[in-house]
Short mmCIF file of C-alpha atoms in Angstrom, two decimals:
data_model
loop_
_atom_site.label_atom_id
_atom_site.label_comp_id
_atom_site.label_asym_id
_atom_site.label_seq_id
_atom_site.Cartn_x
_atom_site.Cartn_y
_atom_site.Cartn_z
CA MET A 1 32.80 -39.13 -148.90
CA HIS A 2 32.12 -36.37 -151.43
CA ALA A 3 35.07 -34.68 -153.13
CA ILE A 4 33.54 -31.23 -152.53
CA GLU A 5 30.79 -30.41 -150.07
CA ILE A 6 29.29 -26.92 -149.94
CA GLN A 7 27.41 -26.16 -146.74
CA GLN A 8 25.29 -23.02 -146.34
CA LEU A 9 27.89 -21.06 -148.31
CA SER A 10 27.61 -17.32 -148.90
CA ILE A 11 29.95 -15.86 -151.52
CA GLY A 12 30.84 -12.30 -152.42
CA TYR A 13 33.32 -9.53 -151.65
CA LYS A 14 34.39 -7.40 -148.73
CA GLN A 15 33.51 -3.73 -149.25
CA GLY A 16 35.31 -1.67 -146.69
CA TYR A 17 35.28 -2.07 -142.93
CA GLY A 18 32.43 -4.26 -141.76
CA HIS A 19 30.61 -4.38 -145.10
CA SER A 20 30.26 -7.14 -147.68
CA LYS A 21 28.61 -7.49 -151.08
CA VAL A 22 26.83 -10.85 -151.07
CA VAL A 23 26.65 -12.36 -154.55
CA LYS A 24 24.89 -15.55 -153.47
CA ALA A 25 23.87 -16.89 -150.05
CA HIS A 26 23.10 -20.24 -148.43
CA LEU A 27 24.44 -22.40 -151.25
CA GLN A 28 24.28 -26.13 -150.61
CA CYS A 29 25.71 -28.83 -152.89
CA THR A 30 27.91 -31.92 -153.15
CA ILE A 31 30.26 -32.86 -156.01
CA ASP A 32 31.64 -36.34 -156.52
CA ARG A 33 34.98 -37.56 -157.84
CA GLY A 34 35.41 -39.29 -161.18
CA ARG A 35 32.84 -37.07 -162.87
CA LEU A 36 32.80 -34.08 -165.19
CA THR A 37 30.53 -31.49 -163.56
CA CYS A 38 29.47 -28.43 -165.53
CA LEU A 39 28.37 -25.26 -163.73
CA LEU A 40 25.71 -23.34 -165.66
CA GLY A 41 24.24 -19.90 -165.12
CA SER A 42 23.71 -16.52 -166.74
CA ASN A 43 26.36 -13.81 -167.02
CA GLY A 44 27.01 -12.07 -163.71
CA ILE A 45 25.18 -14.66 -161.62
CA GLY A 46 28.33 -15.51 -159.64
CA LYS A 47 29.87 -18.60 -161.30
CA SER A 48 33.40 -17.18 -161.31
CA THR A 49 32.98 -15.93 -157.74
CA LEU A 50 31.93 -19.42 -156.66
CA LEU A 51 34.90 -21.04 -158.39
CA ARG A 52 37.31 -18.50 -156.89
CA THR A 53 35.86 -19.20 -153.45
CA LEU A 54 36.21 -22.97 -153.95
CA ALA A 55 39.84 -22.37 -154.96
CA ALA A 56 40.41 -20.18 -151.84
CA PHE A 57 41.36 -17.23 -154.04
CA GLN A 58 38.84 -15.28 -151.99
CA PRO A 59 37.28 -16.15 -148.63
CA ALA A 60 33.74 -17.34 -148.10
CA LEU A 61 31.54 -14.77 -146.38
CA SER A 62 29.90 -17.52 -144.34
CA GLY A 63 29.27 -21.24 -144.44
CA GLN A 64 31.79 -23.97 -145.14
CA ILE A 65 33.51 -25.82 -147.97
CA LEU A 66 34.80 -29.34 -147.35
CA ILE A 67 37.53 -30.68 -149.64
CA GLU A 68 37.82 -34.46 -149.40
CA GLY A 69 36.14 -34.15 -145.99
CA ARG A 70 38.46 -31.40 -144.68
CA PRO A 71 37.39 -27.76 -144.17
CA LEU A 72 39.00 -25.66 -146.90
CA ALA A 73 39.52 -22.76 -144.49
CA THR A 74 41.78 -24.89 -142.28
CA LEU A 75 44.13 -26.02 -145.05
CA SER A 76 47.52 -24.36 -145.46
CA ASP A 77 48.58 -22.95 -148.84
CA GLN A 78 50.73 -26.04 -149.36
CA GLU A 79 47.88 -28.39 -148.49
CA ARG A 80 45.49 -26.58 -150.83
CA ALA A 81 48.04 -26.78 -153.64
CA HIS A 82 48.04 -30.55 -153.17
CA GLU A 83 44.23 -30.73 -153.32
CA VAL A 84 43.00 -28.20 -155.88
CA SER A 85 44.40 -26.92 -159.18
CA VAL A 86 42.80 -24.13 -161.19
CA VAL A 87 42.60 -23.12 -164.86
CA LEU A 88 41.28 -19.55 -165.26
CA THR A 89 39.61 -17.86 -168.22
CA GLU A 90 42.27 -15.20 -168.73
CA ARG A 91 44.90 -15.80 -171.37
CA PRO A 92 48.19 -16.09 -169.47
CA ASP A 93 50.85 -13.52 -170.44
CA ILE A 94 53.68 -15.98 -170.99
CA GLN A 95 57.02 -15.13 -172.58
CA ASN A 96 60.21 -17.12 -173.07
CA LEU A 97 58.89 -20.43 -171.76
CA THR A 98 58.53 -23.64 -173.72
CA VAL A 99 55.42 -25.75 -173.32
CA THR A 100 57.37 -28.30 -171.30
CA GLU A 101 58.72 -25.60 -168.99
CA LEU A 102 55.24 -24.12 -168.49
CA VAL A 103 53.71 -27.49 -167.65
CA GLY A 104 56.65 -28.04 -165.30
CA LEU A 105 55.46 -25.08 -163.21
CA GLY A 106 52.65 -27.35 -162.09
CA ARG A 107 55.24 -29.24 -160.05
CA SER A 108 55.94 -26.15 -157.88
CA PRO A 109 54.13 -27.51 -154.79
CA TYR A 110 56.55 -30.43 -154.76
CA THR A 111 59.88 -28.77 -155.54
CA GLY A 112 62.33 -27.12 -153.17
CA PHE A 113 63.12 -23.42 -152.75
CA TRP A 114 64.90 -23.22 -156.14
CA GLY A 115 62.11 -24.99 -158.01
CA THR A 116 64.48 -27.56 -159.49
CA LEU A 117 62.71 -30.51 -161.11
CA THR A 118 63.92 -34.01 -160.36
CA ALA A 119 63.93 -36.87 -162.83
CA ALA A 120 60.62 -37.98 -161.32
CA ASP A 121 59.15 -34.49 -161.85
CA HIS A 122 60.25 -34.52 -165.50
CA GLN A 123 58.55 -37.88 -165.92
CA VAL A 124 55.30 -36.49 -164.46
CA VAL A 125 55.46 -33.57 -166.93
CA SER A 126 56.08 -35.94 -169.84
CA ASN A 127 53.16 -38.12 -168.78
CA CYS A 128 50.84 -35.12 -168.54
CA LEU A 129 51.76 -33.92 -172.01
CA GLN A 130 50.90 -37.37 -173.32
CA GLN A 131 47.64 -37.59 -171.39
CA VAL A 132 46.45 -34.33 -172.95
CA GLY A 133 47.82 -35.32 -176.37
CA ILE A 134 50.28 -32.42 -176.77
CA GLU A 135 53.65 -34.13 -176.45
CA HIS A 136 54.46 -32.87 -179.96
CA LEU A 137 54.22 -29.28 -178.62
CA GLY A 138 56.80 -29.76 -175.88
CA ARG A 139 59.50 -27.60 -177.48
CA ARG A 140 57.18 -24.90 -178.79
CA MET A 141 57.29 -21.50 -177.16
CA ALA A 142 54.13 -21.05 -175.14
CA HIS A 143 53.37 -17.57 -176.53
CA SER A 144 53.19 -18.99 -180.07
CA LEU A 145 50.28 -21.34 -179.33
CA SER A 146 46.72 -21.08 -180.56
CA ASP A 147 43.92 -20.62 -178.01
CA GLY A 148 43.02 -24.31 -178.16
CA GLU A 149 46.63 -25.42 -177.76
CA ARG A 150 47.16 -22.99 -174.88
CA GLN A 151 44.13 -24.34 -173.02
CA LYS A 152 45.42 -27.90 -173.39
CA VAL A 153 48.78 -26.79 -172.03
CA MET A 154 47.13 -25.18 -168.99
CA ILE A 155 45.17 -28.39 -168.39
CA ALA A 156 48.42 -30.38 -168.60
CA LYS A 157 49.92 -27.96 -166.07
CA ALA A 158 46.96 -28.58 -163.75
CA LEU A 159 47.43 -32.34 -164.17
CA ALA A 160 51.14 -31.98 -163.35
CA GLN A 161 50.07 -30.52 -160.01
CA GLN A 162 48.58 -33.97 -159.28
CA THR A 163 45.54 -32.71 -157.39
CA PRO A 164 42.36 -34.76 -157.06
CA ILE A 165 40.28 -31.68 -157.91
CA ILE A 166 40.57 -29.43 -160.99
CA LEU A 167 38.49 -26.24 -161.30
CA LEU A 168 38.16 -24.51 -164.68
CA ASP A 169 36.54 -21.14 -165.36
CA GLU A 170 35.08 -21.05 -168.90
CA PRO A 171 37.77 -23.27 -170.47
CA THR A 172 36.04 -23.17 -173.88
CA ALA A 173 35.46 -19.40 -173.96
CA PHE A 174 37.91 -18.56 -176.78
CA LEU A 175 37.59 -21.78 -178.80
CA ASP A 176 35.79 -22.58 -182.03
CA PHE A 177 33.08 -25.23 -181.94
CA PRO A 178 35.19 -28.29 -182.87
CA SER A 179 37.76 -27.26 -180.25
CA LYS A 180 35.01 -26.83 -177.64
CA VAL A 181 33.82 -30.39 -178.30
CA GLU A 182 37.38 -31.74 -178.16
CA MET A 183 38.08 -29.90 -174.90
CA LEU A 184 35.00 -31.17 -173.06
CA LYS A 185 35.54 -34.73 -174.33
CA LEU A 186 39.14 -34.56 -173.08
CA LEU A 187 38.06 -33.31 -169.64
CA ARG A 188 35.40 -36.01 -169.36
CA GLN A 189 37.96 -38.67 -170.29
CA LEU A 190 40.41 -37.37 -167.67
CA ALA A 191 37.68 -37.37 -165.01
CA HIS A 192 36.73 -40.95 -165.80
CA THR A 193 40.14 -42.53 -166.39
CA MET A 194 42.03 -40.70 -163.62
CA GLN A 195 39.14 -40.39 -161.14
CA LYS A 196 39.56 -36.63 -161.03
CA THR A 197 36.88 -34.28 -159.76
CA ILE A 198 36.56 -31.80 -162.63
CA LEU A 199 34.27 -28.81 -162.17
CA LEU A 200 34.01 -26.20 -164.91
CA SER A 201 31.81 -23.23 -165.65
CA THR A 202 30.40 -22.86 -169.14
CA HIS A 203 27.80 -21.07 -171.25
CA ASP A 204 27.79 -23.88 -173.83
CA LEU A 205 24.50 -25.43 -172.72
CA GLU A 206 24.17 -27.88 -175.60
CA LEU A 207 27.65 -29.32 -175.14
CA ALA A 208 27.30 -29.45 -171.37
CA MET A 209 24.02 -31.31 -171.72
CA ARG A 210 25.60 -33.88 -174.04
CA LEU A 211 28.98 -34.40 -172.36
CA ALA A 212 28.73 -33.62 -168.63
CA ASP A 213 28.11 -36.31 -166.05
CA THR A 214 26.49 -33.78 -163.70
CA LEU A 215 24.88 -30.41 -164.42
CA LEU A 216 24.80 -27.75 -161.70
CA GLN A 217 22.93 -24.50 -162.11
CA LEU A 218 23.54 -21.28 -160.20
CA ASP A 219 20.54 -18.98 -160.32
CA ASP A 220 18.43 -16.72 -158.13
CA SER A 221 17.15 -19.72 -156.18
CA GLY A 222 20.64 -20.99 -155.32
CA LEU A 223 22.89 -23.81 -156.50
CA HIS A 224 21.28 -27.09 -157.49
CA GLU A 225 21.65 -30.08 -159.77
CA VAL A 226 19.48 -29.98 -162.90
CA SER A 227 18.47 -32.64 -165.39
CA ARG A 228 19.18 -32.70 -169.10
CA ALA A 229 15.47 -32.18 -169.69
CA VAL A 230 15.58 -28.89 -167.79
CA VAL A 231 18.59 -27.69 -169.78
CA ARG A 232 16.89 -28.74 -173.02
CA GLN A 233 13.87 -26.67 -172.05
CA GLN A 234 16.11 -23.67 -171.34
CA ILE A 235 17.75 -24.04 -174.76
CA ASP A 236 14.34 -24.23 -176.47
CA GLU A 237 13.18 -21.12 -174.60
CA LEU A 238 16.30 -19.22 -175.63
CA LEU A 239 15.82 -20.19 -179.27
CA ALA A 240 12.18 -19.17 -179.15
CA THR A 241 13.09 -15.64 -178.05
CA GLN A 242 15.58 -15.05 -180.87
#
C-alpha cells in the first residue's frame, strides 16, 4: 500500500458561486513511506496548492487522495491530525513560548479539552527534541531563534504529532547553504530511520538531486517522477542561460 496515492486530482480555488480556478488538473502519482520525496517546479506552478490540498487545508476540485489507503475527504479533523502533519513556509509569529512548549503543541491531537500534557506526552516531546538535535534549545524562547533553529523546532513539533506523513512547504527557503544541507540530511535521516513519508517542496535542485530518494516534478504536463539525469539537465540549461 502506498502512503499517498493521488488519483486524477484537480487542484485550485473556488471563485464565487459555481466557478473555480483550476491550477492543475488530472494529477496522478504515488508516494511511498520511508523515503524523502522532493517536489520540484517553477514559481507559481502550484506546488504550495498541491501541498495544501494534500493537507486538507483546501478541498480538491475533483479526483481523490488516498492516505494510507483511506480517502482523505472521508477523514475527520481528528483522524487527519493523526495521519498528516505540516510545516509551512511562513515564519510563525510566536511570543512567550519556550521551544519545549512550542514542540508540545504537536501533542494537541492527543490531549484533552484543556491541552494538558501527561508524563508520556512530555517524554514524546523530549524524544523529538533529541531526534532533531535541539534538546539544548528546550528552554530558549521561540521568538529568539535563528531561521535554521526555528525550522528544526517546527520539524520537532511535527514529529511530536506522531503522524506517518509529514508535508513541508519550502523548509529551506530562509536558510543559508550549510543549513539547507543540514536540513535535508536531517529529513532524509528521519524518513529512513522512522519510516516516515516526508514530502517537501523545494527550489534547491542541486540539493534535491543529491539527497532525495524520489524526485517529483510539477509542470505543465502534470505531476510525475523524474530522474536525477533530467534534473541535472535542467540545472545545466539554467546555468547556460545566465
